[in-house]
mmCIF file of C-alpha atoms in Angstrom:
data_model
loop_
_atom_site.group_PDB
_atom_site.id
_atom_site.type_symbol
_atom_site.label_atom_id
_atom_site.label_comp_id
_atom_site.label_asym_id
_atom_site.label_seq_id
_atom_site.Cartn_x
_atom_site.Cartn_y
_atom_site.Cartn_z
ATOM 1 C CA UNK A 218 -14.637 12.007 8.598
ATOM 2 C CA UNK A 219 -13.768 8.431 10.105
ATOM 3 C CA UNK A 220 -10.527 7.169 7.441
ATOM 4 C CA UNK A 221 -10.200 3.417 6.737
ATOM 5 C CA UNK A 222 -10.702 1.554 9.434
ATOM 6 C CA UNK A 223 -9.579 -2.310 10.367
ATOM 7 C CA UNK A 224 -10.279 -4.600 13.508
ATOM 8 C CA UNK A 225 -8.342 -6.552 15.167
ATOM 9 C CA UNK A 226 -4.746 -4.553 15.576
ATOM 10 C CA UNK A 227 -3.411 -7.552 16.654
ATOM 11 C CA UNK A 228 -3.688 -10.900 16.679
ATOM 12 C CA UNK A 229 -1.993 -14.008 17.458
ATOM 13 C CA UNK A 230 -2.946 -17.529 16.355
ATOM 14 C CA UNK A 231 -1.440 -21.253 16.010
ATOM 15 C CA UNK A 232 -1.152 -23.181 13.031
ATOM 16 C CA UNK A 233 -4.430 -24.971 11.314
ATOM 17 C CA UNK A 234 -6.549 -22.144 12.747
ATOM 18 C CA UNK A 235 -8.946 -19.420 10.854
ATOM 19 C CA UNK A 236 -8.632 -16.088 11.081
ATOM 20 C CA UNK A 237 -11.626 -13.247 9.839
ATOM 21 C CA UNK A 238 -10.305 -9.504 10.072
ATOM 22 C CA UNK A 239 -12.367 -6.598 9.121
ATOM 23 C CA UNK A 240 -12.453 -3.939 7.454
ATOM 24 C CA UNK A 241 -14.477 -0.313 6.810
ATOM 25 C CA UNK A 242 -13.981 1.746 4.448
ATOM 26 C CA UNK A 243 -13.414 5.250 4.542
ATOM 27 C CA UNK A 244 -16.478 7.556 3.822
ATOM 28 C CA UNK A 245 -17.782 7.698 0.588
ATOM 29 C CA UNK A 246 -15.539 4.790 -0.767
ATOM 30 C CA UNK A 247 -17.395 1.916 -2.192
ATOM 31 C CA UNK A 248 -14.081 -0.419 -3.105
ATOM 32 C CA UNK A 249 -11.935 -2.133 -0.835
ATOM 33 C CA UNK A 250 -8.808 -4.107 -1.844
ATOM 34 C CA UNK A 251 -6.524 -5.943 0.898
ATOM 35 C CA UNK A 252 -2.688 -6.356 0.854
ATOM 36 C CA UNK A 253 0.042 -8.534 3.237
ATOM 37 C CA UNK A 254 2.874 -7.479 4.189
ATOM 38 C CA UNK A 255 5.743 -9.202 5.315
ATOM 39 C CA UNK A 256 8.153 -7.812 7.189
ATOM 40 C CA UNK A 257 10.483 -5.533 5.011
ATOM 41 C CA UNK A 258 8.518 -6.546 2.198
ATOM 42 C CA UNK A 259 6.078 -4.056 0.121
ATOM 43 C CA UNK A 260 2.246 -4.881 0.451
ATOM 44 C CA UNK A 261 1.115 -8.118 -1.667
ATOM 45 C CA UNK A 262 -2.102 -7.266 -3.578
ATOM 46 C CA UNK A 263 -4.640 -10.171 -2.204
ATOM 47 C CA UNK A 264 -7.957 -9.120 -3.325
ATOM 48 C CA UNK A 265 -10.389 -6.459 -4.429
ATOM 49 C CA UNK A 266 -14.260 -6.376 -3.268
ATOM 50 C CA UNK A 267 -16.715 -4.086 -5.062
ATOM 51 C CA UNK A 268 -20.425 -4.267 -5.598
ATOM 52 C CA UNK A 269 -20.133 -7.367 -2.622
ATOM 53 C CA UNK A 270 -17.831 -9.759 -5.254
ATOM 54 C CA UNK A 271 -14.510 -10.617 -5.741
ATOM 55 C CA UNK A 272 -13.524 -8.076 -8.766
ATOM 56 C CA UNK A 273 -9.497 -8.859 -8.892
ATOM 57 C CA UNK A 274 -7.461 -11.169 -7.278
ATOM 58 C CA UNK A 275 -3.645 -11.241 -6.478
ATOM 59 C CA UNK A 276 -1.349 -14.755 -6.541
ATOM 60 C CA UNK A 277 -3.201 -16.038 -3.416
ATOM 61 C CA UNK A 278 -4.332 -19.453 -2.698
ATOM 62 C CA UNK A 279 -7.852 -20.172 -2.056
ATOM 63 C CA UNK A 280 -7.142 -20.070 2.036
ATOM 64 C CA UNK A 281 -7.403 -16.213 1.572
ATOM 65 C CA UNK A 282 -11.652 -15.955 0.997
ATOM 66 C CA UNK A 283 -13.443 -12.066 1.595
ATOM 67 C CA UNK A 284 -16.399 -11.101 1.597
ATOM 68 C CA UNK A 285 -17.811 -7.439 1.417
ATOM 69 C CA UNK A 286 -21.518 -6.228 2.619
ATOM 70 C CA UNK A 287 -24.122 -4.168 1.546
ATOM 71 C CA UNK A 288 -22.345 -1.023 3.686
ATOM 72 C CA UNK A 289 -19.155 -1.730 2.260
ATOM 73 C CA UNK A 290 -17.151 -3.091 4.401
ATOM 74 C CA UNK A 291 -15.022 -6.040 4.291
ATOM 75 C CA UNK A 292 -13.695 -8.770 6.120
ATOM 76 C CA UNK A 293 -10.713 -11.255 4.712
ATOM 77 C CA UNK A 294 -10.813 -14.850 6.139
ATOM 78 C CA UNK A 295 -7.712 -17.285 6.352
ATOM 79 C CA UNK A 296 -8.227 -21.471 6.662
ATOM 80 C CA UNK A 297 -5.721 -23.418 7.904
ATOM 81 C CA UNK A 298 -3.173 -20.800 9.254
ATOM 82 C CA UNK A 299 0.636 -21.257 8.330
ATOM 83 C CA UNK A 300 3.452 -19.758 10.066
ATOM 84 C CA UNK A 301 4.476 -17.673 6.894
ATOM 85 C CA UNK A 302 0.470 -15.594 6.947
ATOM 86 C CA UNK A 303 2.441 -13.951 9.596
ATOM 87 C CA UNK A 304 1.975 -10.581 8.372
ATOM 88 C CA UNK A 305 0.555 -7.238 8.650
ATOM 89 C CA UNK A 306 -2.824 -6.993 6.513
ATOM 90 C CA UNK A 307 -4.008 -3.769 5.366
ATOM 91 C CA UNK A 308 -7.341 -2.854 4.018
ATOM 92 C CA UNK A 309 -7.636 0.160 1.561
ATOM 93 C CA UNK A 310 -10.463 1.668 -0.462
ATOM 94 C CA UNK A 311 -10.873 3.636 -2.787
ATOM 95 C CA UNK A 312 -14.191 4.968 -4.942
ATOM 96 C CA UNK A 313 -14.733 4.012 -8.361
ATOM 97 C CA UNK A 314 -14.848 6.550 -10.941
ATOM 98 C CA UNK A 315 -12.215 8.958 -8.761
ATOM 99 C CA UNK A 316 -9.799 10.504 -10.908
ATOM 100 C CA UNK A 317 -6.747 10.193 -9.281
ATOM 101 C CA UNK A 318 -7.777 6.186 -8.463
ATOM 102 C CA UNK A 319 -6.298 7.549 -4.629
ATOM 103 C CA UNK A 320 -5.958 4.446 -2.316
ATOM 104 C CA UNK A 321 -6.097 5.128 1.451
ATOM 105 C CA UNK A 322 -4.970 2.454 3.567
ATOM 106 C CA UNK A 323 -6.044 1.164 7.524
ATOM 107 C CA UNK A 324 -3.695 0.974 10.242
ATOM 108 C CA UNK A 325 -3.383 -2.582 9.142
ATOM 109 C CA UNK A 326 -4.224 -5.762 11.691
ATOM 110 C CA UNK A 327 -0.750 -7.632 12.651
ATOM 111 C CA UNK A 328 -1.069 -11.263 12.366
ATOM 112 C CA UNK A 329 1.180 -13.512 14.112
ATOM 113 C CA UNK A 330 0.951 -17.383 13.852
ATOM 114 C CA UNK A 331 2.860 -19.472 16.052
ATOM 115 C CA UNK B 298 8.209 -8.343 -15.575
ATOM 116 C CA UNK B 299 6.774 -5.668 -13.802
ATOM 117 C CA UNK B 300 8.821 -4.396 -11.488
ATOM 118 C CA UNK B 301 9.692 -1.037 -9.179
ATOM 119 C CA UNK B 302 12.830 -1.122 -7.596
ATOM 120 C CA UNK B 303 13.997 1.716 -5.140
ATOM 121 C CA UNK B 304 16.931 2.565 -3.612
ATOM 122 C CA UNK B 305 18.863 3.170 -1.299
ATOM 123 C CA UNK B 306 17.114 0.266 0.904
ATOM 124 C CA UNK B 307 18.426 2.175 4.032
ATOM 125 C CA UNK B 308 19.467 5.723 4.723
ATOM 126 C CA UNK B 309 20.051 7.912 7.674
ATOM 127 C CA UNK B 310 20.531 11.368 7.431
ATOM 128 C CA UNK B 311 20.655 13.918 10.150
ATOM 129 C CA UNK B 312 17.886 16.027 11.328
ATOM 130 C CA UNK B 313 17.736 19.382 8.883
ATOM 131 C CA UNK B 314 19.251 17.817 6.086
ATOM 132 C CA UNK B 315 18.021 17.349 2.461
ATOM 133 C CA UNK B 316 17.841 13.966 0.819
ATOM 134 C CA UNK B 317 16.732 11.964 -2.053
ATOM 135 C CA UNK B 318 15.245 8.328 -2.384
ATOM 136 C CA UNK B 319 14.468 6.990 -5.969
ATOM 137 C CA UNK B 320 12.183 4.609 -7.884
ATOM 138 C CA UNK B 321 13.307 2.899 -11.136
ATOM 139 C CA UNK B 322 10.443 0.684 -13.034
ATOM 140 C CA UNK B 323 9.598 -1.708 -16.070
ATOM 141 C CA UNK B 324 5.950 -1.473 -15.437
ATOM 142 C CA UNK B 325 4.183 -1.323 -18.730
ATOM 143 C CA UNK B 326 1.643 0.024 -19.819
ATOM 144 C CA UNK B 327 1.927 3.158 -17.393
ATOM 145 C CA UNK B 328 -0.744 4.920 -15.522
ATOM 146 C CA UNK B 329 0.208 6.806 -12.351
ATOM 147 C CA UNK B 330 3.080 6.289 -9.770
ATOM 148 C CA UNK B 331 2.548 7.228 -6.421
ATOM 149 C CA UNK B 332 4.859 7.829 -3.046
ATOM 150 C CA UNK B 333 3.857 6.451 0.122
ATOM 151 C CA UNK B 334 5.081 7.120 3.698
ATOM 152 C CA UNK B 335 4.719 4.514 5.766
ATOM 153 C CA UNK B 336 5.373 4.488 9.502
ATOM 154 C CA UNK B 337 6.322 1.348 11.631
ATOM 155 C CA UNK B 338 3.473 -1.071 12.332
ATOM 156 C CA UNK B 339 1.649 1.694 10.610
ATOM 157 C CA UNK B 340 -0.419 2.328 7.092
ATOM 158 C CA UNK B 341 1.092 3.476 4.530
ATOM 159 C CA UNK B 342 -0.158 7.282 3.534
ATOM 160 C CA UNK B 343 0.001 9.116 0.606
ATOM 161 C CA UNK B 344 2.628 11.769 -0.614
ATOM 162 C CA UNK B 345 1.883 12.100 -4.428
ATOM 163 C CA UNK B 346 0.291 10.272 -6.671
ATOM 164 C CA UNK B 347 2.003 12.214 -10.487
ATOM 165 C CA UNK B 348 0.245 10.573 -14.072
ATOM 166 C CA UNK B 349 3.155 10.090 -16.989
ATOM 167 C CA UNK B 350 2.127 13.979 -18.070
ATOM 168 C CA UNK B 351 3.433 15.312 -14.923
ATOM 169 C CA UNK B 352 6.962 15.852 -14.180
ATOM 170 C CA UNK B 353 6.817 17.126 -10.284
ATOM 171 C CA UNK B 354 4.615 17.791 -7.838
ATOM 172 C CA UNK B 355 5.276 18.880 -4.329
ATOM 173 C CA UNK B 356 3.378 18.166 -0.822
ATOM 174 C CA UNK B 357 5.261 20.194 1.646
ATOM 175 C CA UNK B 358 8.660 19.077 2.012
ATOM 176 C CA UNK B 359 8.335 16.656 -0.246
ATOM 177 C CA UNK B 360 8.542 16.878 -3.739
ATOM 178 C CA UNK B 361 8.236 14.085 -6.254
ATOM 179 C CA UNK B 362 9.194 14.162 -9.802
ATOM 180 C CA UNK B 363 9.005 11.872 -12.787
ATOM 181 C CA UNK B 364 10.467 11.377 -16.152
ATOM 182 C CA UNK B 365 8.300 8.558 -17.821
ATOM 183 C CA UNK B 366 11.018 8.181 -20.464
ATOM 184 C CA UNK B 367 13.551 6.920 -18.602
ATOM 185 C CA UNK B 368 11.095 5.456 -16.190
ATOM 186 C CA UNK B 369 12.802 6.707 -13.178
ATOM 187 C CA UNK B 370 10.942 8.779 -10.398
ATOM 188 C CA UNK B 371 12.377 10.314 -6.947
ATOM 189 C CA UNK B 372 10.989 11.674 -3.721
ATOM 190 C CA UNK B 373 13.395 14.794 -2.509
ATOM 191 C CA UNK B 374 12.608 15.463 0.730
ATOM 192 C CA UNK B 375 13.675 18.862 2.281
ATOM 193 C CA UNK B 376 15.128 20.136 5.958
ATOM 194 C CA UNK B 377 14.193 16.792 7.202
ATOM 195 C CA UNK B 378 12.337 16.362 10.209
ATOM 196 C CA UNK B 379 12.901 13.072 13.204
ATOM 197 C CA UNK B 380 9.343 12.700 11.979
ATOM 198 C CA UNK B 381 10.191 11.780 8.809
ATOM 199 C CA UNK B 382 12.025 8.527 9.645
ATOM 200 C CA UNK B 383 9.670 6.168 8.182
ATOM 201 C CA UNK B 384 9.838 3.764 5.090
ATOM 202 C CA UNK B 385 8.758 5.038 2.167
ATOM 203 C CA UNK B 386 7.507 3.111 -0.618
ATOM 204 C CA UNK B 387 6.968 3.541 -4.617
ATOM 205 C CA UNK B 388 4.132 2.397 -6.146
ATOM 206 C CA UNK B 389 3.257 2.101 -10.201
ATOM 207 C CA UNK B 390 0.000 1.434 -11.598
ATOM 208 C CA UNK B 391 -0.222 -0.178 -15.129
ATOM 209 C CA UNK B 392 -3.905 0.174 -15.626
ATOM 210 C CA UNK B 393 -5.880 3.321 -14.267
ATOM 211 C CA UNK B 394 -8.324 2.348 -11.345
ATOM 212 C CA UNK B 395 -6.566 -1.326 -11.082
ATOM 213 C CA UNK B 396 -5.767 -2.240 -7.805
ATOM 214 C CA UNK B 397 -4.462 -5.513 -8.678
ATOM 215 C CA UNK B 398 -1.729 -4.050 -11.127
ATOM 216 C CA UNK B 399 -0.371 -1.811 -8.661
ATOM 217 C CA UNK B 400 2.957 -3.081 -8.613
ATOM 218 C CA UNK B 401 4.749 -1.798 -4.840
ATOM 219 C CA UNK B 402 8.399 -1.341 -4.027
ATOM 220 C CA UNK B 403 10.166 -2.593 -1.409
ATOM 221 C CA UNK B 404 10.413 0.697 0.044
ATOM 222 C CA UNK B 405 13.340 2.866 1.493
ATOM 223 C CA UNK B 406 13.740 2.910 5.418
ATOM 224 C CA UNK B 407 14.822 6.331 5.786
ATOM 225 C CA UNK B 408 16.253 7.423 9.738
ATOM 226 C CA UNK B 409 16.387 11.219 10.617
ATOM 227 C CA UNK B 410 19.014 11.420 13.524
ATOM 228 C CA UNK B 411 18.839 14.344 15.831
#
């Protein structure tokens, strides 16, 4: 049973560029949610994708777009990189309707801008 | 404001020993608070996840507990292992099956020396 998993690991970028990482959730899961994390920081709630739209959405500006297909998975695009999307994005689903609400995150893709 | 604060924000213990890492919050209205261990570069993974009716729960060598009155939780981790270092992060949820009101901690960087 394949977990949650994200593509690329790592990245590296310059400023102005776009960025599309992807996601795929873990079997059975229908709901996946991304989160940045800075370094030393906690994961920032971005966005939440179920049913292929845009269900909740963190304090992000409109740079941060998603998308999520008819299979589930995800992808979260950047515009017009800045040095402080530096980060390490994670991907985690879940399946609505589970009791416990249990989130299960990716290995996460590490995004550096330069 | 919503907030989960841990603490310490560093701690290294040696290899064997017992230790304790804790989780204060104002997040309100309450659903579920949850332990994560997260490894460097790494996802975080799930420990516990305890609703405001339950007062402990254990995985292991870890055990969890939580007293929704004073809104404190802690994560007591026993006979620690070098594969324990890791940061480990609190997370409260204000609204069952919310992703975007899952409010994170900072997390505790806890080092097991041999």
């Amino acid at each position: 049973d394949a977990g949650v998993t994200q593509s690329p690991t790592h990245l590296i970028k310059t400023r102005g560029q776009q960025v599309t990482l992807r996601c795929s959730p873990k079997s059975g899961h229908d709901t996946v949610s991304w989160y940045q994390q800075a370094l030393g920081q906690g994961p920032q709630f971005i966005f939440q994708y179920y049913e292929e739209e845009e269900r909740q959405r963190g304090n992000f500006p409109d740079r941060f777009s998603g998308h999520q297909f008819p299979n589930y998975s995800s992808e979260l695009n950047v515009n017009a990189l800045l040095l402080g999307d530096s980060a390490l994005y994670l991907c985690a689903s879940t399946r609505q309707g589970m009791n416990t609400g249990e989130l299960f995150f990716g290995e996460g893709s590490r995004l550096t801008v330069l | 404001k919503n907030q989960v604060e841990q603490s310490p924000q560093s701690l290294i213990i040696l290899e064997g020993k017992n230790c304790t890492l804790q989780c204060n919050y104002t997040v309100s209205p309450f659903s579920n608070l949850r332990w994560y261990k997260q490894d460097t570069g790494r996802g975080p993974v799930s420990l516990t996840i305890m609703t405001f009716s339950e007062n402990t729960k254990s995985n292991g060598r870890y055990t969890a507990t939580l007293d929704a009155d004073t809104k404190q939780s802690s994560l007591h981790i026993t006979a620690s292992q070098l594969s324990d270092s890791a940061s480990y992060i609190c997370v409260v949820s204000g609204q069952w099956g919310s992703q975007g009101n899952l409010i994170f901690g900072k997390g505790t960087k806890l080092s097991v020396k041999p």
